[in-house]
XYZ file of C-alpha atoms in Angstrom:
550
model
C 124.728 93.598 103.735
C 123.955 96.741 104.061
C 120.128 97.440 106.020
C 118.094 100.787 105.694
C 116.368 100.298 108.843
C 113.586 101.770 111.277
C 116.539 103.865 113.370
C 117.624 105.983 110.491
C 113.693 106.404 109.676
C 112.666 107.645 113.371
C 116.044 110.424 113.527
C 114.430 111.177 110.240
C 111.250 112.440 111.980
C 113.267 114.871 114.194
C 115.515 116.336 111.387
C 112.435 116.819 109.197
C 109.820 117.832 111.217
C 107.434 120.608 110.650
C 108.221 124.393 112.100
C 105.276 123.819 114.265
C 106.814 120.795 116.489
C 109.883 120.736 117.960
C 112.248 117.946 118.285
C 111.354 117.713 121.800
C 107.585 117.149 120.916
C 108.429 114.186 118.983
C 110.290 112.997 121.187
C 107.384 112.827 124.286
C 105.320 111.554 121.466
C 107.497 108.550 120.622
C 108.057 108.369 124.109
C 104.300 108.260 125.035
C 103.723 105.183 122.249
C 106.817 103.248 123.293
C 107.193 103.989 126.882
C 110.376 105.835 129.137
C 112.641 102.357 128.439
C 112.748 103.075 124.505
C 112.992 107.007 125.611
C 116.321 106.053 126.253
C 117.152 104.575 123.023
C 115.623 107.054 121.086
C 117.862 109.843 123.098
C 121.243 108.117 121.976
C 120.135 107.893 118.535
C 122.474 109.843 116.082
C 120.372 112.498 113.797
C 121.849 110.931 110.656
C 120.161 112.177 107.082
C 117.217 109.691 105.746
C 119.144 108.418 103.383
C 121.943 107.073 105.762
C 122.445 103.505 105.860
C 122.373 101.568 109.745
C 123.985 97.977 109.751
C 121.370 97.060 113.333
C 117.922 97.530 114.303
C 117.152 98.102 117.616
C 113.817 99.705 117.275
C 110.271 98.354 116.343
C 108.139 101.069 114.174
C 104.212 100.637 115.218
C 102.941 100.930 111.620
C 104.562 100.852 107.970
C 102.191 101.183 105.053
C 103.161 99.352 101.847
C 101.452 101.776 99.217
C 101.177 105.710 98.817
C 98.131 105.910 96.992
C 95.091 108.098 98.529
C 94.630 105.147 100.591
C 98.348 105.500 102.327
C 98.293 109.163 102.494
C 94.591 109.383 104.203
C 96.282 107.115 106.254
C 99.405 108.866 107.107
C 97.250 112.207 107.296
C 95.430 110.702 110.134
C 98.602 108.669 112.012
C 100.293 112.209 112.350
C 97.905 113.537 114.540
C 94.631 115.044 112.186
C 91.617 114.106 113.966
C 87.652 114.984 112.592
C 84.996 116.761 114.611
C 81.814 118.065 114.057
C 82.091 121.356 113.144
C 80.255 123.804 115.687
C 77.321 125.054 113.377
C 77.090 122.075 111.238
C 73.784 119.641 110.666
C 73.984 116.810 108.702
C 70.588 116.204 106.940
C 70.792 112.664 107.988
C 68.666 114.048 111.896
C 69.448 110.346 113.306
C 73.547 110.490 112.771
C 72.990 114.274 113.400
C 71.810 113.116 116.702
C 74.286 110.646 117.600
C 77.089 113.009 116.827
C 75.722 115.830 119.316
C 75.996 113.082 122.044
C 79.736 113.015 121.613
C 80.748 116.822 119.824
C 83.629 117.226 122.361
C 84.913 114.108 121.126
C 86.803 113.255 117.640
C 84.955 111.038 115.117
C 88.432 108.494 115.713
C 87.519 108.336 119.544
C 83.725 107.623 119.178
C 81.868 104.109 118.395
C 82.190 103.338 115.106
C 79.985 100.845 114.658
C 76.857 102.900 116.137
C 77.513 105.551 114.263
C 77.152 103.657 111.269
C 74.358 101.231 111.487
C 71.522 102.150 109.417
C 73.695 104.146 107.087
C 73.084 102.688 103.378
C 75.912 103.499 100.607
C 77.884 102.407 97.389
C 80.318 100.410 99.597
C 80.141 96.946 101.722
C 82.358 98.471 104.592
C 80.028 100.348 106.722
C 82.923 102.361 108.200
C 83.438 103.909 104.700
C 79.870 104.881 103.879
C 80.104 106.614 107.410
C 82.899 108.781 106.680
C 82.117 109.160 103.385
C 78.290 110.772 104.120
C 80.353 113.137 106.455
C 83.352 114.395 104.075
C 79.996 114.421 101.465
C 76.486 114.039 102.778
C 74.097 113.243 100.511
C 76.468 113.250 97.313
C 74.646 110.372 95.958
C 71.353 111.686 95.887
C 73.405 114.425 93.397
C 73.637 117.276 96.617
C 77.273 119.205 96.756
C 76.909 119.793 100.636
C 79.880 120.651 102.816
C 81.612 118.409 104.550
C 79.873 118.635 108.848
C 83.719 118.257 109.846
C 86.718 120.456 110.510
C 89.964 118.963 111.550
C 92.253 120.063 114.292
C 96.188 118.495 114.436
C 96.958 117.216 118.350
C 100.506 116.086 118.032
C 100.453 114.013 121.010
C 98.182 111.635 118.850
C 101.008 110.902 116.206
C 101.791 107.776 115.784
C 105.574 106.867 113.996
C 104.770 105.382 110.487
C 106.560 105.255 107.012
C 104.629 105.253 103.627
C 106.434 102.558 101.348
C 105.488 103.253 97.333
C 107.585 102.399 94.114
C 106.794 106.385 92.761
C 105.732 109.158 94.330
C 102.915 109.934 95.983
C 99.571 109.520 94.316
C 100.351 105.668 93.340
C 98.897 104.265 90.486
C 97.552 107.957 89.532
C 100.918 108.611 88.281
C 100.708 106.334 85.734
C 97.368 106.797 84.343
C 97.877 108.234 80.794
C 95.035 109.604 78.048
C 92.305 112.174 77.974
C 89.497 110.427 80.233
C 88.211 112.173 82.869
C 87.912 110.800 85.958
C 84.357 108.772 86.992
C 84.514 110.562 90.436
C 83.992 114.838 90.875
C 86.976 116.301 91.666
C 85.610 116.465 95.075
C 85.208 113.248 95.580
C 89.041 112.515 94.835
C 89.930 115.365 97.460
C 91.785 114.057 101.129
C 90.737 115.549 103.980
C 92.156 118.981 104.955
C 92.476 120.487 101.285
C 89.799 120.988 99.193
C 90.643 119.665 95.458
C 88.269 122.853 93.999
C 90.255 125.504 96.199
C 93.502 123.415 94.958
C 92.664 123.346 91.382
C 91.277 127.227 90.880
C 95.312 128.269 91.302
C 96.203 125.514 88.345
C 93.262 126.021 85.674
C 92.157 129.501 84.324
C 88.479 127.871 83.281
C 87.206 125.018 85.132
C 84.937 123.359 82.335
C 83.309 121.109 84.983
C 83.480 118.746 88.002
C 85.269 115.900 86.272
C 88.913 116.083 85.548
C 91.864 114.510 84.187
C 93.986 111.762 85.825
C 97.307 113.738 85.911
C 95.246 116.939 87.954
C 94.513 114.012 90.840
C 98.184 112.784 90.656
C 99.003 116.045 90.782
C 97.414 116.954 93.768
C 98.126 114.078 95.978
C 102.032 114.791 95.724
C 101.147 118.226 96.334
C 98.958 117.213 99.409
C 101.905 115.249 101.023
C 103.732 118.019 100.737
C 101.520 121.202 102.107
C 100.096 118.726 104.923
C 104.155 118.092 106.215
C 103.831 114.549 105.239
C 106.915 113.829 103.494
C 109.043 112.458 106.632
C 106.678 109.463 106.689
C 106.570 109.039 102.637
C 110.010 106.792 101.057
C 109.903 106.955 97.199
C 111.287 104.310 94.879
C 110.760 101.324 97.267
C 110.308 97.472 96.268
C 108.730 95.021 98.976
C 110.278 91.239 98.337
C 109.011 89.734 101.751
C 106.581 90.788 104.861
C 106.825 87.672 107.144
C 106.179 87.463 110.809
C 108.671 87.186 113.510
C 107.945 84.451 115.575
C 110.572 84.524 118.221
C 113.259 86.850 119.612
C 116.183 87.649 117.364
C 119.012 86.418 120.064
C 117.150 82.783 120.283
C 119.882 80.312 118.933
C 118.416 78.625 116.236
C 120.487 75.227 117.260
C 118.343 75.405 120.337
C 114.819 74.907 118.480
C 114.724 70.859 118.984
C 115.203 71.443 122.982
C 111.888 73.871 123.072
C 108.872 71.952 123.445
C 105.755 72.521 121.631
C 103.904 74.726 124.593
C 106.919 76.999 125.092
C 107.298 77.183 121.350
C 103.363 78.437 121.394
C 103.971 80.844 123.845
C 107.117 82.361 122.377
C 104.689 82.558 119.254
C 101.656 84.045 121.069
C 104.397 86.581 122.759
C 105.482 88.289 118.649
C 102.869 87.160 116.274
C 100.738 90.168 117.974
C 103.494 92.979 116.985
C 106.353 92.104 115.004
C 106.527 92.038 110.967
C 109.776 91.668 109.207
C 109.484 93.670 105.628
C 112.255 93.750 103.279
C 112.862 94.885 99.877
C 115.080 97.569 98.278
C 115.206 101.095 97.598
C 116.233 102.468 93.620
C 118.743 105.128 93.701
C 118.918 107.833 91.489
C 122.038 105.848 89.222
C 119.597 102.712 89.021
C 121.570 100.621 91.505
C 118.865 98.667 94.443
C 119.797 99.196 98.065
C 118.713 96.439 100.506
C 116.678 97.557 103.404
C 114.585 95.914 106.035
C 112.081 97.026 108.604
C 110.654 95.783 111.552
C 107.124 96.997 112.660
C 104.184 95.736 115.568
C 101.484 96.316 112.717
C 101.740 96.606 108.933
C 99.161 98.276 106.699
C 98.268 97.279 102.990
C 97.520 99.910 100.549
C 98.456 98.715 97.365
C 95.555 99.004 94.971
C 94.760 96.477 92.721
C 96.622 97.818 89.059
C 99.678 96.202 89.803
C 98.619 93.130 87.568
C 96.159 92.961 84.902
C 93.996 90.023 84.547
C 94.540 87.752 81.270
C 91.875 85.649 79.944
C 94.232 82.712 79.879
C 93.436 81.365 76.236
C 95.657 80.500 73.061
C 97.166 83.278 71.647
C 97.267 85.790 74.163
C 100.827 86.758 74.576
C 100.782 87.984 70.775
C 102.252 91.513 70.218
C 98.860 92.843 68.774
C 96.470 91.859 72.039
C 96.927 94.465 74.951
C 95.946 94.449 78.377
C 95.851 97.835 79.466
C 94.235 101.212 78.145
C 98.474 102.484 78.229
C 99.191 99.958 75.800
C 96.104 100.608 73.239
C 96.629 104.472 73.985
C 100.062 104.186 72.786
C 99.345 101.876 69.809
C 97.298 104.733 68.821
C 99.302 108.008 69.418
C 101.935 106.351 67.283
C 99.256 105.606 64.534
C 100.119 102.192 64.343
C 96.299 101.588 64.026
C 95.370 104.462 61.230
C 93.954 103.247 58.363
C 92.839 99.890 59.386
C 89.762 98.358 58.287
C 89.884 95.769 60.518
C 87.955 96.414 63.824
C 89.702 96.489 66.989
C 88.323 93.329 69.707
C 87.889 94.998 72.982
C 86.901 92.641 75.468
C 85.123 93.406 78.946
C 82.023 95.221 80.248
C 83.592 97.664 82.805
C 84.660 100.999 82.805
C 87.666 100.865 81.264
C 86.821 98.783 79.002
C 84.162 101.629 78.321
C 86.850 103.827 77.915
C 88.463 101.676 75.171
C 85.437 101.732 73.522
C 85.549 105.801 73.694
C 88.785 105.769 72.342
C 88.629 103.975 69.632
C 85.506 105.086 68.452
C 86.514 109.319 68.916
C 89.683 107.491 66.824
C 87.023 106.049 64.105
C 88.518 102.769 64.850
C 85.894 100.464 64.002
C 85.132 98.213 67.452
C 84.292 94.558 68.459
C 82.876 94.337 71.693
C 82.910 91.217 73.811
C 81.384 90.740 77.015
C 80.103 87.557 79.121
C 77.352 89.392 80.707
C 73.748 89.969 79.721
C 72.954 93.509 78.180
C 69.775 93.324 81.099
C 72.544 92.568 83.752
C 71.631 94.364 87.034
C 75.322 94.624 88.274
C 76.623 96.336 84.850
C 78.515 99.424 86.185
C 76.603 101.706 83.792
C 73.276 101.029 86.289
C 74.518 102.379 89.073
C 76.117 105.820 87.146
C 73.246 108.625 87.101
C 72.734 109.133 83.307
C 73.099 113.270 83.260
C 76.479 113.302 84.931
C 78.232 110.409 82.978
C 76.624 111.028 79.402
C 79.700 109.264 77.562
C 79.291 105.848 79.661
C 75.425 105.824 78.676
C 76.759 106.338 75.603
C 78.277 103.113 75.262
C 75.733 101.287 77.230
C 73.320 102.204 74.866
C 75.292 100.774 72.199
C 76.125 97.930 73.840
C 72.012 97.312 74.056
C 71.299 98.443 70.423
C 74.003 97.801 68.238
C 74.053 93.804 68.805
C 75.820 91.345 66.248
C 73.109 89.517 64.296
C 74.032 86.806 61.311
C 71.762 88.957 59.268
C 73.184 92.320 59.688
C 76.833 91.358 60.678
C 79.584 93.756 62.001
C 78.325 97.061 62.072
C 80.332 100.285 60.451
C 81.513 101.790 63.719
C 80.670 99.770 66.608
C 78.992 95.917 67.040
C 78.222 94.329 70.517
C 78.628 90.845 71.453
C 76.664 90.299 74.770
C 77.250 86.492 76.583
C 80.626 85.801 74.420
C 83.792 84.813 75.302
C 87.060 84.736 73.473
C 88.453 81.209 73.001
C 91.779 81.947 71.308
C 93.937 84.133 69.332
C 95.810 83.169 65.678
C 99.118 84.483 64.775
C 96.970 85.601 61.772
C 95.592 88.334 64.128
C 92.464 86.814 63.979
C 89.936 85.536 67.168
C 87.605 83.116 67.664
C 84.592 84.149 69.619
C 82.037 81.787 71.239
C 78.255 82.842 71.980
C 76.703 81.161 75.394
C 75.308 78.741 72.820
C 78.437 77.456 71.719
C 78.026 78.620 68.071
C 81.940 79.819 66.978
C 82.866 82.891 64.853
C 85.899 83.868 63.075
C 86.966 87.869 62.551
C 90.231 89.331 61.654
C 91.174 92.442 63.687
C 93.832 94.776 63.664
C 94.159 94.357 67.442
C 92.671 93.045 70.691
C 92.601 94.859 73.915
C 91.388 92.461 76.763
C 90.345 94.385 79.882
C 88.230 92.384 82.501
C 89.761 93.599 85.652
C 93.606 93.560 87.717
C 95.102 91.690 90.301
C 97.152 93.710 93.561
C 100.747 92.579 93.573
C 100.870 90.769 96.868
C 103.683 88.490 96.045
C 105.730 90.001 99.409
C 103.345 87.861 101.696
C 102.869 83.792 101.693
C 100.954 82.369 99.488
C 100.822 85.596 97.321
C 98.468 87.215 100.012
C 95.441 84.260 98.493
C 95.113 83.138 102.299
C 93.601 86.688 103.406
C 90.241 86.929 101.117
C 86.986 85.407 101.563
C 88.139 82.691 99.214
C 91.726 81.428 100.037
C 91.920 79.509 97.034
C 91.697 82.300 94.479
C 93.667 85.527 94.235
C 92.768 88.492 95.570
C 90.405 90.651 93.377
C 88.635 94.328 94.340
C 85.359 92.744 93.366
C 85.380 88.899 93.503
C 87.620 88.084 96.225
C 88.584 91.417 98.426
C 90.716 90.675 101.488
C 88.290 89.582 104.413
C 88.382 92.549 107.085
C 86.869 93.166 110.507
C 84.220 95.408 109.256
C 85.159 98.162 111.490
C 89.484 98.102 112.638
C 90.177 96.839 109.054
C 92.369 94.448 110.441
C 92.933 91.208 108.384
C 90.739 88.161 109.949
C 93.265 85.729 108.680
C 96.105 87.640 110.594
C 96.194 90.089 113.449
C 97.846 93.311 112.973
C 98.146 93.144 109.582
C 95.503 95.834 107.757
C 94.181 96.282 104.468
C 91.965 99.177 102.903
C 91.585 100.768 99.603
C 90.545 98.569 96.684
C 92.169 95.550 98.705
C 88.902 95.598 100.396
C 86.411 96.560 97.437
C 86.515 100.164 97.891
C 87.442 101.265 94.344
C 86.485 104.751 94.736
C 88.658 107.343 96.316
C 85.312 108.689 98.343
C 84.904 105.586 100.163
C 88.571 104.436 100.829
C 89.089 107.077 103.160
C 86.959 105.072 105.790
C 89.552 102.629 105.850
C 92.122 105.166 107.240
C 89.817 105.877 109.919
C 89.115 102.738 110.785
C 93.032 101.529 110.872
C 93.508 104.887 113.179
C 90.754 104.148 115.009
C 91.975 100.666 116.343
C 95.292 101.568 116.757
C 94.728 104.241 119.198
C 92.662 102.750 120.969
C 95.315 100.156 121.401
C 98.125 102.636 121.891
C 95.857 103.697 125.135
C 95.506 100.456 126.133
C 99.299 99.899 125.911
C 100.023 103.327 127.862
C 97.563 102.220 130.442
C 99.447 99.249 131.176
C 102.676 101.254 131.532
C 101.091 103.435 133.689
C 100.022 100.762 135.970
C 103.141 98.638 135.622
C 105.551 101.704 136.433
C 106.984 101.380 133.254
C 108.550 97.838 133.504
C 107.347 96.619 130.172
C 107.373 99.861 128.128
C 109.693 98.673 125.331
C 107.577 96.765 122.295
């Protein structure tokens, strides 16, 4: 069977590489990471094209990402060699942090203390790591301030560390496939990567910027555009499908026949010996005539950036799989746009109290499409999403909120023309009749004919690639993993999986929905894994070289 593997991907990074570094800079670079003994492999290494196909794998990658969302490209941004400072004239209005980050200025935000820098910091994320980068890149953006960022970023190449980017589109992720006219919750700003301002991007593709929000396809946009002006593309591999990431527990040449002579200590240590590096991921790459080539990988740490669209959550009632109930603003947007809904007197049944389910509501009601809304909460609910969005800058939310609070079903007044609210209901089941049965926190039932049902209370991340569909790595094994219910337990700072050494996971994985805050997670996978590459060339140092080969 034919493999894509790691070899092709390395002679990839010297064929591609940037002007600015030479082959021979890579080369000390891979060198430095793997030590002289690999030096030698690399050196008899053909420079075959990316695309070429190797039947062997002699090589070990240190990191492959499985996503290329903002997540995987912050990521790879900071892998190839981009490392933060504090710029020379900047003071963060924060004078405590200020303070801390004069004690170190010679030294890059990656190769400080994490963890000191952050304590006290308070923010709209769990991981403290992200609310510290995120009041650099931003300080003070939630009190509604627009100050620069205190940072400027130099490249060092001799900090690159080899990586690919695995996504099934290009880069951007799941911004590619975000369709309609909402604007995004975040400013434009706040969806910028580090090195390239989204504003300075933007000005060259808009004649009139009509305000700090934008659309979707302008952030999609700009990712691809950032992998491309930041030299990223030798790391990034398009059109990719993971089936399996599974651990390698012993050498490849052990004879398998041989397994009932090893007793259960030496079997431990030949476990303790890969489990700390070694990942086996394989899946297959679409070609360009719709035929799937086999690949597989081998890598010391593997990073999960996957988001969590992949899979949206069903309510799990009677009914559900009918044509006319959707589960995804695509799928109602489309409906629409082919006016498969004009005319209809019967209200559309949109069900959840997020966001997008706010965005339904939007929808269909700039669409005059008359609207159930059904949600489990209370309209008093202190977690509601709407609380925590300042009123002035997200008008069109409040909007909705305030319906939600006002425009409540009574038996008196029943539906309303436009727009009736149905606070601490659930759905119990859909009729082939397209009608629904609702069912208050009471347990008194109604009956309403729609002309469709959109059900949006959330996704799940597509983890099916690791054992037990990834369940084993949140803070509740026995329940998928969610952004908000059930994120993948971390360390708070290294982002490394508690459940499973060197595998990471950042992004929405670990709650951080917004682009703003999921850039903390690159820093704090870069963070760990240079400080273990210097650990690892310290030992080489002192060993002479002897064990420089992962």
């Amino acid at each position: 069977m034919p493999v894509w593997c790691c070899r092709c991907s390395l002679a990839g990074h010297f064929r591609n590489y940037s002007d600015t570094e030479t082959e021979g800079e890579i080369f000390n670079s891979l060198v430095q990471y793997f030590g002289d003994n690999l030096g030698q492999k690399v050196k008899a290494m053909p420079l075959v094209e990316e695309t070429s196909l190797l039947e062997d794998s002699s090589v070990t990658l240190p990191v492959v990402i499985i996503g290329n969302g903002p997540s995987g490209i912050c990521l790879s941004y900071m892998l190839s060699g981009y490392r933060p400072y504090l710029s020379s004239e900047a003071i963060h209005p924060n004078t405590i942090l200020h303070s801390k980050l004069e004690e170190a200025r010679h030294l890059s935000i990656v190769d400080q203390d994490l963890e000191y820098l952050s304590e006290g910091l308070e923010g709209r994320s769990s991981n403290p790591v992200a609310v510290l980068f995120d009041t650099l890149l931003h300080p003070d953006a939630d009190f509604g301030y627009d100050y620069p960022s205190i940072l400027h970023w130099k490249l060092e190449q001799h900090h690159y560390i080899p990586h690919l980017v695995l996504g099934k589109g290009p880069p951007g992720g799941a911004w590619h496939n975000m369709e309609g006219s909402m604007l995004t919750i975040s400013f434009g700003n706040w969806m910028e990567l580090p090195g390239l301002k989204f504003k300075d991007w933007i000005s060259n593709k808009r004649r009139n910027l009509k305000g700090d929000r934008v659309m979707p396809e302008e952030i999609a946009r700009y990712y691809k555009h950032y992998v491309k002006v930041m030299g990223l593309q030798k790391n990034f591999r398009e059109n990719t499908y993971i089936t399996s990431v599974s651990r390698l527990y012993r050498d490849q040449d052990d004879n398998d026949s041989q397994d009932s002579d090893i007793s259960t200590k030496h079997l431990q240590i030949e476990k303790s010996k890969f489990i700390k590096r070694n990942w086996e991921i394989r899946g297959y790459q679409r070609t360009a005539d719709g035929s799937h080539v086999p690949f597989c990988l081998f890598a010391e740490n593997v990073a999960l950036a996957t988001g969590t669209l992949d899979s949206p959550a069903h309510l799990e009632i009677e009914g559900e799989d009918f044509p006319f109930v959707f589960h995804s603003m695509s799928e109602f947007g489309a409906a629409i746009s082919k006016g498969k809904l004009c005319g209809k007197v019967d209200p559309v049944l949109i069900v959840g109290s997020g966001l997008t389910a706010a965005d339904a509501v939007l929808c269909a009601y700039n669409n005059n499409i008359p609207v159930i809304h059904v949600f489990r909460r209370r309209v008093t609910d202190p977690s509601l999403i709407f609380k925590q969005l300042p009123q002035k800058l997200y008008p069109e939310y409040h909007k909705v909120y305030h319906m939600m609070c006002t425009q409540i079903y009574s038996a008196d007044s029943n539906l309303l023309s436009d727009y009736t609210s149905f606070p601490e209901h659930h759905v119990l089941s859909f009729k082939s009749d397209m009608k629904c049965i609702l069912q208050s926190i009471s347990g008194l039932k109604k009956i309403f004919k729609l002309s469709a049902a959109v059900v949006l209370i959330g996704s799940h991340p597509n983890l099916s690639f690791l054992k037990e569909q990834g369940c084993y790595l949140g803070h509740n094994s026995s329940q998928p993993i969610t952004c908000k219910g059930n994120p993948v337990e971390i360390d708070a700072y290294t982002y490394e999986c508690v459940k499973e050494a060197n595998l990471f996971a950042l992004g929405p994985l670990v709650g951080d929905n917004f682009v703003r805050f999921l850039k903390g997670g690159a820093l704090g996978v870069t963070r760990c894994l240079a400080t273990r590459q210097k650990k690892k060339q310290h030992l080489i140092v002192e060993r002479g070289g002897e064990d420089g080969v992962a």
